[in-house]
PDB file of C-alpha atoms in Angstrom:
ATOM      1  CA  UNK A 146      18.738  -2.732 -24.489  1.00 48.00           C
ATOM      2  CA  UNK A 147      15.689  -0.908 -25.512  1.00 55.00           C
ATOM      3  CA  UNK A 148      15.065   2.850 -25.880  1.00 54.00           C
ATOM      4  CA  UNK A 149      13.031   3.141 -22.526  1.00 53.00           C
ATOM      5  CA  UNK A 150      16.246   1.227 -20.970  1.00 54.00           C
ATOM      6  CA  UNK A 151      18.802   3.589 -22.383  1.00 57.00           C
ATOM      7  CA  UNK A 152      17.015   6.482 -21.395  1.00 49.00           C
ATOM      8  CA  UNK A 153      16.152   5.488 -17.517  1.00 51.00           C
ATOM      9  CA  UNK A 154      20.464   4.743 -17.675  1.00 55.00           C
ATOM     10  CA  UNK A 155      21.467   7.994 -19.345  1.00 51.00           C
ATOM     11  CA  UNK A 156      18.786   9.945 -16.184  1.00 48.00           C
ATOM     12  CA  UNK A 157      20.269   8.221 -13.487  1.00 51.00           C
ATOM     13  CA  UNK A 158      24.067   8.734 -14.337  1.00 55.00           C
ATOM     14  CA  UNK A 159      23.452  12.442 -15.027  1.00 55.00           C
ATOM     15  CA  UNK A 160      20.316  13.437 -13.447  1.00 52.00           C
ATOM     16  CA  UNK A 161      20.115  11.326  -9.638  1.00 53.00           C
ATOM     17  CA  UNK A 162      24.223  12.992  -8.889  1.00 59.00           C
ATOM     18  CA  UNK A 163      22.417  16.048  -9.648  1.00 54.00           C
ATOM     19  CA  UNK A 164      19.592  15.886  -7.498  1.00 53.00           C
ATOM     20  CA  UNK A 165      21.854  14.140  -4.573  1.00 56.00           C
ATOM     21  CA  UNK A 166      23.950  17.555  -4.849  1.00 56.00           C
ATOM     22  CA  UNK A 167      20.967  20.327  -4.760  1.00 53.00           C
ATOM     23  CA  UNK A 168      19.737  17.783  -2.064  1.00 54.00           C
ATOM     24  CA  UNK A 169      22.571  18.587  -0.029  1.00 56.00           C
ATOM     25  CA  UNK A 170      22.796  21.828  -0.843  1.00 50.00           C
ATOM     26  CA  UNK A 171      19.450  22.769   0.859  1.00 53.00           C
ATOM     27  CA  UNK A 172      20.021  20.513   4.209  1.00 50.00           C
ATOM     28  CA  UNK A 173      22.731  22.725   4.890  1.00 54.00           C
ATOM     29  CA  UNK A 174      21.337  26.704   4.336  1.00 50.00           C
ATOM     30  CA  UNK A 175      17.570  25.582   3.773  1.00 50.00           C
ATOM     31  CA  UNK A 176      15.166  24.536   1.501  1.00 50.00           C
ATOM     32  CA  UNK A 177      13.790  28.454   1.776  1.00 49.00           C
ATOM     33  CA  UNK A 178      17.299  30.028   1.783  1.00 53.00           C
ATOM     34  CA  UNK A 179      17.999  28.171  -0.953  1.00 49.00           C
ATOM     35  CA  UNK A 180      15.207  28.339  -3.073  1.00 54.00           C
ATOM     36  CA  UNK A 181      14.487  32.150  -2.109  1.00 52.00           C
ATOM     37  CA  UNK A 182      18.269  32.974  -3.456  1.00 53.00           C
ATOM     38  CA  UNK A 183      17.376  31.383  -6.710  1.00 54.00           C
ATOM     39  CA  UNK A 184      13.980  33.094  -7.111  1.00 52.00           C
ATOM     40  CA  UNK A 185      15.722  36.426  -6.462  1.00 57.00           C
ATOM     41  CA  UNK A 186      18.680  36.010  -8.939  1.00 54.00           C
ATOM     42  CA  UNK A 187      16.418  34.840 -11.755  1.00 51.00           C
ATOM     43  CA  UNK A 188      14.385  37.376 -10.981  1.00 52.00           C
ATOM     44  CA  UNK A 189      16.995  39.955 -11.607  1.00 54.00           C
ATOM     45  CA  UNK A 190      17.758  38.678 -14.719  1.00 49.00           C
ATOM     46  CA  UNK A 191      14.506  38.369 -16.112  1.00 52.00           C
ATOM     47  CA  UNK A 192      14.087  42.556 -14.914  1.00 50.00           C
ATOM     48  CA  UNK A 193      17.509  43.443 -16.315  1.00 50.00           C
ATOM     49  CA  UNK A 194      16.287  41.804 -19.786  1.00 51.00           C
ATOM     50  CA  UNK A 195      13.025  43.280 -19.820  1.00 55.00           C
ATOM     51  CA  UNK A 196      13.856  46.828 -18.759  1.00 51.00           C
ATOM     52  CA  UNK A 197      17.469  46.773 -21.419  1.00 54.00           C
ATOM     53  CA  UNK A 198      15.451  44.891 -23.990  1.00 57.00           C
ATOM     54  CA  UNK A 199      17.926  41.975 -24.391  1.00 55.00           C
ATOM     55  CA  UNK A 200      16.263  38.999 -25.769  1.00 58.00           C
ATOM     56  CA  UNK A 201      19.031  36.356 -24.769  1.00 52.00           C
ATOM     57  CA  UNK A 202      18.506  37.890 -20.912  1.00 50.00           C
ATOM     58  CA  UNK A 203      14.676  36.893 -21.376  1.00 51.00           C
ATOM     59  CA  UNK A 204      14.958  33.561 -22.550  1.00 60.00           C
ATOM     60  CA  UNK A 205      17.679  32.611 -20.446  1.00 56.00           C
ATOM     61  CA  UNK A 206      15.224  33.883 -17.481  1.00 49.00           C
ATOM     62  CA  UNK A 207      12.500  31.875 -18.859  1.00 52.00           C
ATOM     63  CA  UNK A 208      14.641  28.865 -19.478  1.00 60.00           C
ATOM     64  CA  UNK A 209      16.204  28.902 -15.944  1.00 54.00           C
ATOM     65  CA  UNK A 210      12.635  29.509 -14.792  1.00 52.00           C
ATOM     66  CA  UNK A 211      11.598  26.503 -15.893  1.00 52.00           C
ATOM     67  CA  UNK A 212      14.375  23.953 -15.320  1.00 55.00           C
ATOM     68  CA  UNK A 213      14.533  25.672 -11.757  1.00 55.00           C
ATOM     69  CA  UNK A 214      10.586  24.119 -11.412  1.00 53.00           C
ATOM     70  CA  UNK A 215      11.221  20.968 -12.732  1.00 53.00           C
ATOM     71  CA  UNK A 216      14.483  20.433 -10.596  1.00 56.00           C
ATOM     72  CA  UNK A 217      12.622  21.540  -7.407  1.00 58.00           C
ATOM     73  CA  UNK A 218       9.757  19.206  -7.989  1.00 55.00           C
ATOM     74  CA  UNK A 219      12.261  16.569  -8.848  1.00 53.00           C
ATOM     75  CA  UNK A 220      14.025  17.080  -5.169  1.00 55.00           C
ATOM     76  CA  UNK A 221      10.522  17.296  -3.367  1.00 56.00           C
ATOM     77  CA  UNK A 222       9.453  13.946  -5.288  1.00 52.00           C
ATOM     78  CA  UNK A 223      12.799  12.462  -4.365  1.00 52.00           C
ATOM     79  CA  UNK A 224      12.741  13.810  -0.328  1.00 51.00           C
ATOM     80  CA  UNK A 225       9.114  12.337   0.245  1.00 54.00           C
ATOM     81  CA  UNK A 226      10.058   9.066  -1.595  1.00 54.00           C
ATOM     82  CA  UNK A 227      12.991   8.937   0.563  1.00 58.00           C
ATOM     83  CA  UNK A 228      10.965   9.834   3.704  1.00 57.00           C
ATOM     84  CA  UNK A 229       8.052   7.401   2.935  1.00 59.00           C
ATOM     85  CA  UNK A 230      10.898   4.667   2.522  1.00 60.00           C
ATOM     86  CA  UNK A 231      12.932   4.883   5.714  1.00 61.00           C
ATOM     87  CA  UNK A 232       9.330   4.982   7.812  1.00 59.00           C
ATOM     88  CA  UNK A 233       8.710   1.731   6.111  1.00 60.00           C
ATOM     89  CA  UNK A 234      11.970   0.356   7.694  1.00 59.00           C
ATOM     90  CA  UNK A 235      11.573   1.685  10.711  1.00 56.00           C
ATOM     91  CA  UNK A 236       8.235   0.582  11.175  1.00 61.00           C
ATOM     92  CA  UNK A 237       9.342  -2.862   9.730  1.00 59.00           C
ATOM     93  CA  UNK A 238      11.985  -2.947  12.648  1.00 53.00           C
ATOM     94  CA  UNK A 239       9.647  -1.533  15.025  1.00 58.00           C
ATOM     95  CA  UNK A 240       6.995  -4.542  14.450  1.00 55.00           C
ATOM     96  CA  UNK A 241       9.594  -7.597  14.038  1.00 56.00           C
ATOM     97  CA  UNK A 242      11.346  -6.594  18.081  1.00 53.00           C
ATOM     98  CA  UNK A 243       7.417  -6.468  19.267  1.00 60.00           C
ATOM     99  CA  UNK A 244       6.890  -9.921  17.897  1.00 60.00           C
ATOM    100  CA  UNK A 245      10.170 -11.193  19.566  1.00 57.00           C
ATOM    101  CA  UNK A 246       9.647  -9.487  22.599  1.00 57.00           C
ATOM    102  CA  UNK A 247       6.129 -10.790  23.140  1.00 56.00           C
ATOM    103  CA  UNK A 248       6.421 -14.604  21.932  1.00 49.00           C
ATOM    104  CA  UNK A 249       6.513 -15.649  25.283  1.00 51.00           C
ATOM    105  CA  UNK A 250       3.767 -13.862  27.035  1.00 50.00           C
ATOM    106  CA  UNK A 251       1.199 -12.885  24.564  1.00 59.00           C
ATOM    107  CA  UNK A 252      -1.859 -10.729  25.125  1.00 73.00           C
ATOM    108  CA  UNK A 253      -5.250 -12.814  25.277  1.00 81.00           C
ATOM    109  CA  UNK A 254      -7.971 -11.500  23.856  1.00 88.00           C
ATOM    110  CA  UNK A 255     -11.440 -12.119  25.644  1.00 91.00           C
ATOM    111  CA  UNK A 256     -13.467 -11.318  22.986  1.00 93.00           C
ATOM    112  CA  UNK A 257     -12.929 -10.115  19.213  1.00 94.00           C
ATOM    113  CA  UNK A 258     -15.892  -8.936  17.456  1.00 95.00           C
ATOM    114  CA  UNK A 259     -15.475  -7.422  13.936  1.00 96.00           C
ATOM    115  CA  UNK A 260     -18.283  -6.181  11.815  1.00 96.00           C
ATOM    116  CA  UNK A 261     -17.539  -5.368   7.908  1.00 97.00           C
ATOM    117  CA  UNK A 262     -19.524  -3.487   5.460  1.00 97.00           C
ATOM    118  CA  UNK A 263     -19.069  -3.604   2.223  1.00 97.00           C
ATOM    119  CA  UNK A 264     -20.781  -0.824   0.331  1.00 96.00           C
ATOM    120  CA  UNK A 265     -22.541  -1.142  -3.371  1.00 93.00           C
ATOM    121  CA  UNK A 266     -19.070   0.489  -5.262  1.00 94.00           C
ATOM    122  CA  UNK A 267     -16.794  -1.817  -3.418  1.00 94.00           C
ATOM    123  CA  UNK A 268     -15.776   0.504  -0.679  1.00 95.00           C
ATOM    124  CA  UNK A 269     -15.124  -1.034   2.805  1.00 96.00           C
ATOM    125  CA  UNK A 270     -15.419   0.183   6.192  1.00 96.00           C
ATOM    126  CA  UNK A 271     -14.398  -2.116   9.175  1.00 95.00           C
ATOM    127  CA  UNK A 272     -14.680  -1.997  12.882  1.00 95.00           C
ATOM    128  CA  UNK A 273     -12.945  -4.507  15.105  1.00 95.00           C
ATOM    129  CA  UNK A 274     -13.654  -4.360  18.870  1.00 94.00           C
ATOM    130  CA  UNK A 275     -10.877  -6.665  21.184  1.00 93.00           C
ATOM    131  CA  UNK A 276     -11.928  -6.769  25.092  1.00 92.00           C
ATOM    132  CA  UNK A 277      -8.478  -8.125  26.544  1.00 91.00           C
ATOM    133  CA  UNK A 278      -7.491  -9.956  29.856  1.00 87.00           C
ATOM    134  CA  UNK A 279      -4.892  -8.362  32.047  1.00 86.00           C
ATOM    135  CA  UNK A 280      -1.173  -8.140  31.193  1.00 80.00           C
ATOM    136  CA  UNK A 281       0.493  -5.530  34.003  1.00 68.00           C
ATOM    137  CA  UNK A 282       3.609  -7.483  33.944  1.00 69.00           C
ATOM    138  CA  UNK A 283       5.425  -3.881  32.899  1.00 72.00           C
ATOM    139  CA  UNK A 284       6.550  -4.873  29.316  1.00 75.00           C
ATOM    140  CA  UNK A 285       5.273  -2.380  26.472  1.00 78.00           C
ATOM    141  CA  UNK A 286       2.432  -4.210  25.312  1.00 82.00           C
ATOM    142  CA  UNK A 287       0.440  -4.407  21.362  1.00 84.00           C
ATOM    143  CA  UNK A 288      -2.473  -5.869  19.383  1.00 85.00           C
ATOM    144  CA  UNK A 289      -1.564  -7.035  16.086  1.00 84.00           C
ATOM    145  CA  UNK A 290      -4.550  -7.183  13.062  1.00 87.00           C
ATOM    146  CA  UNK A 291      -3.915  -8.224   9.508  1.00 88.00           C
ATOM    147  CA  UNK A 292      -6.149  -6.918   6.153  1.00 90.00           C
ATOM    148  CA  UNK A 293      -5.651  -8.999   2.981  1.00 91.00           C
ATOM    149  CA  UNK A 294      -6.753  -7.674  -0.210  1.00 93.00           C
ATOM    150  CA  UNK A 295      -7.811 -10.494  -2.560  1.00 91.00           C
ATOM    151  CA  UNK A 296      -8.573  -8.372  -5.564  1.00 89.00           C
ATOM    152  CA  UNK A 297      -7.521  -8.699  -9.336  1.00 90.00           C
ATOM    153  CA  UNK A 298      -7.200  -5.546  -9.696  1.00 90.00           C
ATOM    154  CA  UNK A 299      -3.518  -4.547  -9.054  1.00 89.00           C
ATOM    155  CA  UNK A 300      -3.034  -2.218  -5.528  1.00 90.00           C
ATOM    156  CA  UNK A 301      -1.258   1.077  -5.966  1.00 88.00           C
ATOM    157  CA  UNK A 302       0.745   2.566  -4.306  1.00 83.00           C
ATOM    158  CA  UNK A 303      -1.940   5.902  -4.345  1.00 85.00           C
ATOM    159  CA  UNK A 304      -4.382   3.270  -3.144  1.00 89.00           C
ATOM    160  CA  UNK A 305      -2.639   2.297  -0.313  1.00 89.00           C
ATOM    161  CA  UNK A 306      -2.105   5.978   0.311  1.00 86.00           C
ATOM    162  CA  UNK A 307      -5.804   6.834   0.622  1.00 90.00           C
ATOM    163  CA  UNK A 308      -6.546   4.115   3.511  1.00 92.00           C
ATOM    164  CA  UNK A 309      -6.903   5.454   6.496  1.00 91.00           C
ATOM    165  CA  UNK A 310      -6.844   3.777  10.214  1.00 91.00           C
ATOM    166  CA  UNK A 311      -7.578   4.762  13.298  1.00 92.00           C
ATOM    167  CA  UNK A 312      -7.290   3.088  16.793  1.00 93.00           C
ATOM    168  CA  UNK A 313      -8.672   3.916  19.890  1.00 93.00           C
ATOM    169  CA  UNK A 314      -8.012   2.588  23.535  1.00 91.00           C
ATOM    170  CA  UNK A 315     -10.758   2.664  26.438  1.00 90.00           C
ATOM    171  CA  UNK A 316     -10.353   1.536  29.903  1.00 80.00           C
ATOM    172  CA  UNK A 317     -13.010  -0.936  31.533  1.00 73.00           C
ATOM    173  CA  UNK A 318     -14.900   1.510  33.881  1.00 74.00           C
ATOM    174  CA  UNK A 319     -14.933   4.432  30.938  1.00 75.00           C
ATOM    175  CA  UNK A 320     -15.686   2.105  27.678  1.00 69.00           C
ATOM    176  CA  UNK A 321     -17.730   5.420  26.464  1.00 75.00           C
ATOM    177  CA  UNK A 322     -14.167   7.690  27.136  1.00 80.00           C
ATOM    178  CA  UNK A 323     -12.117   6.083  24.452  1.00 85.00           C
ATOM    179  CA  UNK A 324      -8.686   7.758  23.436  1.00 89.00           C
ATOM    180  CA  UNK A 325      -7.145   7.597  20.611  1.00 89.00           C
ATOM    181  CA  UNK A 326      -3.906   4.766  20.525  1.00 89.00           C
ATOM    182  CA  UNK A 327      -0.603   5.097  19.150  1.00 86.00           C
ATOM    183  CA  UNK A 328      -0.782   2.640  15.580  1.00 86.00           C
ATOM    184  CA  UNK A 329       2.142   1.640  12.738  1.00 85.00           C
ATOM    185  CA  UNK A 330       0.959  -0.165   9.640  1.00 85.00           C
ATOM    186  CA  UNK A 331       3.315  -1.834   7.186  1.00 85.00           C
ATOM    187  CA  UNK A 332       2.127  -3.678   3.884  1.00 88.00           C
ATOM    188  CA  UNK A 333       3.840  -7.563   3.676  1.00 86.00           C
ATOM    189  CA  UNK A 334       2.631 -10.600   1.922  1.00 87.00           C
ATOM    190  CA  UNK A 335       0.305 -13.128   2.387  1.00 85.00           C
ATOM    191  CA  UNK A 336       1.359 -16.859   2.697  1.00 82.00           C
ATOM    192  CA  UNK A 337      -1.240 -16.818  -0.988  1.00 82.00           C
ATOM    193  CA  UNK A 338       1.111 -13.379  -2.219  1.00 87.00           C
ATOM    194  CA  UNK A 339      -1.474 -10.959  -1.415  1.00 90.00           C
ATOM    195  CA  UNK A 340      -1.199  -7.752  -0.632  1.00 92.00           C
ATOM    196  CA  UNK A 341      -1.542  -7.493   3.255  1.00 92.00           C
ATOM    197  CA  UNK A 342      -2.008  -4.397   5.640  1.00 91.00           C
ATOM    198  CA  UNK A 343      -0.707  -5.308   8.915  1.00 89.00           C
ATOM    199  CA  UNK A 344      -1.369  -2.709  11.455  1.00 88.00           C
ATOM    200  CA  UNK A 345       0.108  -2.587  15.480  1.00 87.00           C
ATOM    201  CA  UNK A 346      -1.554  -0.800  18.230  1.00 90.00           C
ATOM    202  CA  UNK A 347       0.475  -0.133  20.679  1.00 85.00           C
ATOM    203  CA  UNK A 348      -0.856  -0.093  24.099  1.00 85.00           C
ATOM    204  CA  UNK A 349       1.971   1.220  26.735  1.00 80.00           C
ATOM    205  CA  UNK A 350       2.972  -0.943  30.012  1.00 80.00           C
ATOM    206  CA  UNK A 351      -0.404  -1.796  31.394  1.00 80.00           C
ATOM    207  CA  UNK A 352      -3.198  -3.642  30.214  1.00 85.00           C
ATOM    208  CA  UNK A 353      -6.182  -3.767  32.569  1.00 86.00           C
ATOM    209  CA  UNK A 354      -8.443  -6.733  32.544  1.00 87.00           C
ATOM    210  CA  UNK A 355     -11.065  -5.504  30.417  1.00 88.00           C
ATOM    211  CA  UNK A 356      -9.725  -2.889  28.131  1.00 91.00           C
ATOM    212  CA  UNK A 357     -11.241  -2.351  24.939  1.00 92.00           C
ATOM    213  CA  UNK A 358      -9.346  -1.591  21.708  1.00 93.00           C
ATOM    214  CA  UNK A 359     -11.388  -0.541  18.745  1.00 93.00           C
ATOM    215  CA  UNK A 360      -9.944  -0.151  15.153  1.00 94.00           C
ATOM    216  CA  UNK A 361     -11.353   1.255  12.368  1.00 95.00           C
ATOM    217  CA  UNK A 362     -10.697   1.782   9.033  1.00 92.00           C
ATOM    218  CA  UNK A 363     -11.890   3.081   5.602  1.00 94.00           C
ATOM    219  CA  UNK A 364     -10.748   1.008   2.639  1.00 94.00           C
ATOM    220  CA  UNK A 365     -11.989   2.525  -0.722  1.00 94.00           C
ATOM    221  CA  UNK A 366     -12.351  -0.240  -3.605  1.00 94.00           C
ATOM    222  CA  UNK A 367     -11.080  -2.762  -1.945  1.00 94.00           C
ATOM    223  CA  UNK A 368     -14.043  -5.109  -2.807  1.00 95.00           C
ATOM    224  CA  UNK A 369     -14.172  -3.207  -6.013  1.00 94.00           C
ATOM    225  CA  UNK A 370     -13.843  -6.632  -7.708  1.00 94.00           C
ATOM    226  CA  UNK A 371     -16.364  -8.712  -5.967  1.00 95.00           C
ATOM    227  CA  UNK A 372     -19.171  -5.907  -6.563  1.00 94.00           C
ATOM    228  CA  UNK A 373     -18.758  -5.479 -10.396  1.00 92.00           C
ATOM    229  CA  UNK A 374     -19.068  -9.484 -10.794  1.00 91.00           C
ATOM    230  CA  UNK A 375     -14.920  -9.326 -11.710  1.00 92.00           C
ATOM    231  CA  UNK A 376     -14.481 -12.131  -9.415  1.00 92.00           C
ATOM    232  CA  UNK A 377     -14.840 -13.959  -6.164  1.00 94.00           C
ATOM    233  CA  UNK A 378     -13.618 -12.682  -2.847  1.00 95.00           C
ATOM    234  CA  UNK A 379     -12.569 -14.459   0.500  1.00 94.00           C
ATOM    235  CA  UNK A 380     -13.604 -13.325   4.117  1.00 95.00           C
ATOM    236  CA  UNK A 381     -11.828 -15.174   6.822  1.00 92.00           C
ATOM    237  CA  UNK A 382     -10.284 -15.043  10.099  1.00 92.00           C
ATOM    238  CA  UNK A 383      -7.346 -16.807  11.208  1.00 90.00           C
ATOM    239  CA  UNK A 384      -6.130 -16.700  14.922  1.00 89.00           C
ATOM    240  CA  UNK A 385      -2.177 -16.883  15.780  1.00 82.00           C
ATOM    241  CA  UNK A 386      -3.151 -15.868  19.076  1.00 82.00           C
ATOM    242  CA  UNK A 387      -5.663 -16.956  22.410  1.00 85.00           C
ATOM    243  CA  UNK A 388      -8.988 -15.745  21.606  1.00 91.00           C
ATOM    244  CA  UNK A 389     -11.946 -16.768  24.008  1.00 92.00           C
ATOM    245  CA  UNK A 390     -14.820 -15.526  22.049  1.00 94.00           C
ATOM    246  CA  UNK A 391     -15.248 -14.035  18.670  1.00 94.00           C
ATOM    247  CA  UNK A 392     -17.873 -12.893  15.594  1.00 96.00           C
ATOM    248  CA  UNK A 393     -17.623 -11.852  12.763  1.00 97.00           C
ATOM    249  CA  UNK A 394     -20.161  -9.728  10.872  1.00 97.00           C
ATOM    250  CA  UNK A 395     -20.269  -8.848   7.101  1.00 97.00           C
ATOM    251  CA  UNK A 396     -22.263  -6.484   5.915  1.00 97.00           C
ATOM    252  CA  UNK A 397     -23.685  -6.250   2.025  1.00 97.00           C
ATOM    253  CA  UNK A 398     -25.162  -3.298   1.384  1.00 96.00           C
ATOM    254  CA  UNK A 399     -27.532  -2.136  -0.821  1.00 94.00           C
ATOM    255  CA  UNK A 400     -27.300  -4.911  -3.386  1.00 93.00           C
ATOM    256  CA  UNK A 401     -29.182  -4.438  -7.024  1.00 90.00           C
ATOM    257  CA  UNK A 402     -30.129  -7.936  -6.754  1.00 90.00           C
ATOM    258  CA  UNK A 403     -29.699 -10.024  -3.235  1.00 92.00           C
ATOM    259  CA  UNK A 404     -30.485 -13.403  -4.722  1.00 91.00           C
ATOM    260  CA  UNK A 405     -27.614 -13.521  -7.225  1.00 93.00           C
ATOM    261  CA  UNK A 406     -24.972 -12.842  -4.013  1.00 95.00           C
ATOM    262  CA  UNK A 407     -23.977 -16.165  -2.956  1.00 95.00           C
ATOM    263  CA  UNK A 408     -21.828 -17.016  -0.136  1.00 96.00           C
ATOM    264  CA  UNK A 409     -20.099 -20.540   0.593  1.00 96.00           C
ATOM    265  CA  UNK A 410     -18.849 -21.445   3.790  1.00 96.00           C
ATOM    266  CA  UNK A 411     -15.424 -22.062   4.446  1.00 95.00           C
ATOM    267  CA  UNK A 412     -15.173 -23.641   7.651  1.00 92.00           C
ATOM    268  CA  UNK A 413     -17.056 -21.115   9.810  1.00 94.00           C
ATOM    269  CA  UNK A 414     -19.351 -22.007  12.857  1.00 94.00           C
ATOM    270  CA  UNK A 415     -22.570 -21.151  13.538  1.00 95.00           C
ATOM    271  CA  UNK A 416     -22.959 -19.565  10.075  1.00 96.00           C
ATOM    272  CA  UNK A 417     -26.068 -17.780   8.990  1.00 96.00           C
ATOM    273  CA  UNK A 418     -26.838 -15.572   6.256  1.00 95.00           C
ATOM    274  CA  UNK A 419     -29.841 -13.456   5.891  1.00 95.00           C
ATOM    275  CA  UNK A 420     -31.235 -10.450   3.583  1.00 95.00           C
ATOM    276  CA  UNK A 421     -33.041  -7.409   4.827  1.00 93.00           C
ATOM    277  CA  UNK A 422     -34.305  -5.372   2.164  1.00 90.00           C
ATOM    278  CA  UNK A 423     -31.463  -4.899   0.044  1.00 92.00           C
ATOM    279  CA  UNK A 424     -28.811  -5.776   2.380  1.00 95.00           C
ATOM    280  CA  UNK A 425     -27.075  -9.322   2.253  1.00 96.00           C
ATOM    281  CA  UNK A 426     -25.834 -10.030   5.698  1.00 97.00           C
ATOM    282  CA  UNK A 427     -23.504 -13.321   6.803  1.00 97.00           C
ATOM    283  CA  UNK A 428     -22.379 -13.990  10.336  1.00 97.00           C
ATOM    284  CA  UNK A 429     -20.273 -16.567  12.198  1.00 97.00           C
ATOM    285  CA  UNK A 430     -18.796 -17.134  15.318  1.00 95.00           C
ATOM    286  CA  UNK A 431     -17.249 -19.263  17.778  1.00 94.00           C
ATOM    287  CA  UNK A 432     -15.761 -19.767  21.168  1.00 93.00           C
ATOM    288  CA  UNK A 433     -11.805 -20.600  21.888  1.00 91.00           C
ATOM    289  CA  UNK A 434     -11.123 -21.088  18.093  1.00 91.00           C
ATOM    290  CA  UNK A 435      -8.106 -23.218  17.259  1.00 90.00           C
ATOM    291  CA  UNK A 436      -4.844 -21.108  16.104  1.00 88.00           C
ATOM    292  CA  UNK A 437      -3.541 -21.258  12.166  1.00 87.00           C
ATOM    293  CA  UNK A 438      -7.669 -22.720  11.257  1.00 90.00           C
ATOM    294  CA  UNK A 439      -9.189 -20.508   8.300  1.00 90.00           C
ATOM    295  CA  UNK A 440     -12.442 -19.843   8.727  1.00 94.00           C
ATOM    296  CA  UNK A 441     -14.686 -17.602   6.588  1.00 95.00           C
ATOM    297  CA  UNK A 442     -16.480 -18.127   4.019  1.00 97.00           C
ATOM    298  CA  UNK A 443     -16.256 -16.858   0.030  1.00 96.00           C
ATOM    299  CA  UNK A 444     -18.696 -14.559  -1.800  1.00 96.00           C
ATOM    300  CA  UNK A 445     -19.312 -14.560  -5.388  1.00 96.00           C
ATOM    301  CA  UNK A 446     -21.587 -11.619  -7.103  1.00 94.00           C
ATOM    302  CA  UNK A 447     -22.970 -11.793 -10.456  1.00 88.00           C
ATOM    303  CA  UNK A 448     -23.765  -8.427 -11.024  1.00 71.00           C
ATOM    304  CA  UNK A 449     -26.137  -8.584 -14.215  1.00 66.00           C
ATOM    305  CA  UNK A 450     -27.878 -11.835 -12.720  1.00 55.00           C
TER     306      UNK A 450
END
C-alpha cells in the first residue's frame, strides 16, 4: 500500500466518525446554534488572552480558529455531496417508474425539430421543439431526450455542474404563452460508454393534441474537441419512440476556415450541407423514421488546414 493509500485510510477511520458526529450535532440544535456557540466561546478565549497577555490563550484561539474553519468546510463539503447524491437516486427512481409506467401507451410525437449550434470555442446551445398528439387518458405523462458527449476530453463533475436546461410547455391555441415545465436530468451511459445527459419533462395528466414542448440548453465545451482539430465528433438521432416528422439542424458557426470542416453522412435522409459566410450548416430529415436506426452524420475539423 502506497503513501497516498495509507493516508486516505488513516482520514477516513479518524476524520469521516468525526465529521458524522459534528454532522449530527448540528441537525439537532442548528447549523447557526451550533456554529454561533463556537464562534462565541473562541471568541472569549482569544479576548481573555489578549486583554491578560497569555500567549498559550492566543494560540490556542488561533489554533481552534482554524481547525474550527477547516472542520466546518469539511461538513458543508460533506452535506452538499450527500445532498447532490440522494437527488441522483431519487431522480434515478423517479425516471425508471415513468419508463415502466408508460411502456404501454407511449406519447407520439408529431413532429421533432431540433436545431444545434455549435459555436467557434466548442460551446453548444440546443433547442428541440416536440408538437405531440393527444394523450388525456389521465396517467401523468413525460418526454424523454438524451445528450451524448463524444469528447476525449474527460467530463467533470464541475462540467456537468455548469449545464443548464430549461423546458417549457405551451398549449396549441397559445404556442406564443409558453410556461415553464417541471424537468429531472440524470447522467447514465451510452450503449458506446459515453457520458449521457438524459433529461424528463414532465407534463401532468393531460396532453392536448398539439402541445408544444421546447427544451433548451447551454452546454459549454462540449464540442471543445471537434473545434480545436482534437478529434472527430458524431451528431445523430435515434428514435425509441413514434415520431411522424422530424429535422435536424446543425449549426457551425463562425468557422476560421469552412472548407477544411467536413461532414460524412451516417445514414441521414435528405442530407444537405451548405456554407454561408463563415457558417457551416448540415441538415437532415425524414418522415416516420424507423425506431433503434442511427442517423446523423460525423464531422471532422482540421483546425490549421
Amino acid at each position: 500500500m502506497g503513501a497516498g493509500s495509507e493516508l486516505r485510510a488513516i482520514l477516513s477511520q479518524r476524520l469521516v466518525p468525526l465529521i458524522a458526529e459534528i454532522e449530527e450535532l448540528v441537525y439537532k440544535h442548528g447549523y447557526i446554534r451550533v456554529f454561533g456557540s463556537t464562534i462565541t466561546m473562541l471568541g472569549t478565549v482569544g479576548l481573555l488572552g489578549q486583554v491578560l497577555g497569555i500567549a498559550w490563550l492566543r494560540t490556542a484561539f488561533a489554533t481552534a480558529a482554524g481547525a474550527l474553519f477547516v472542520l466546518a468546510a469539511l461538513v458543508s463539503f460533506a452535506g452538499t455531496q450527500r445532498q447532490r447524491n440522494r437527488l441522483v437516486n431519487v431522480e434515478n427512481i423517479l425516471h425508471d417508474y415513468a419508463d415502466s409506467m408508460h411502456t404501454d401507451s407511449p406519447i407520439v410525437l408529431r413532429e421533432w425539430r431540433q436545431e444545434t449550434i455549435v459555436e467557434n470555442n466548442g460551446d453548444v446551445y440546443c433547442k428541440r421543439n416536440m408538437i405531440l398528439n393527444a394523450a388525456s387518458d389521465g396517467k401523468p405523462r413525460y418526454v424523454s431526450l438524451k445528450m451524448t458527449y463524444y469528447g476525449i476530453t474527460p467530463l467533470t463533475a464541475r462540467a456537468k455542474r455548469r449545464i443548464s436546461c430549461k423546458a417549457y410547455h405551451a398549449r396549441p391555441e397559445s404556442a406564443s404563452e409558453r410556461t415553464r415545465a417541471k424537468a429531472t436530468s440524470v447522467w447514465k451511459n451510452s450503449k458506446t460508454g459515453k457520458p449521457r445527459l438524459d433529461i424528463y419533462v414532465h407534463l401532468g395528466n393531460r396532453v392536448a393534441d398539439g402541445d408544444l414542448v421546447t427544451v433548451e440548453w447551454w452546454w459549454p465545451k462540449m464540442s471543445a474537441d471537434l473545434m480545436s482539430g482534437a478529434e472527430p465528433e458524431d451528431f445523430d438521432v435515434v428514435f425509441d419512440k413514434q415520431v411522424c416528422k422530424f429535422t435536424h439542424r446543425v449549426v457551425f458557426r463562425n468557422v476560421p476556415n469552412p472548407a477544411t470542416l467536413t461532414v460524412r453522412n451516417q445514414g441521414a435522409r435528405n442530407f444537405k450541407k451548405k456554407v454561408r459566410n463563415k457558417d457551416v450548416i448540415v441538415e437532415y430529415s425524414a418522415r416516420e423514421p424507423r425506431l433503434s436506426q442511427r442517423m446523423g452524420f460525423v464531422a471532422d475539423y482540421t483546425r490549421n488546414g
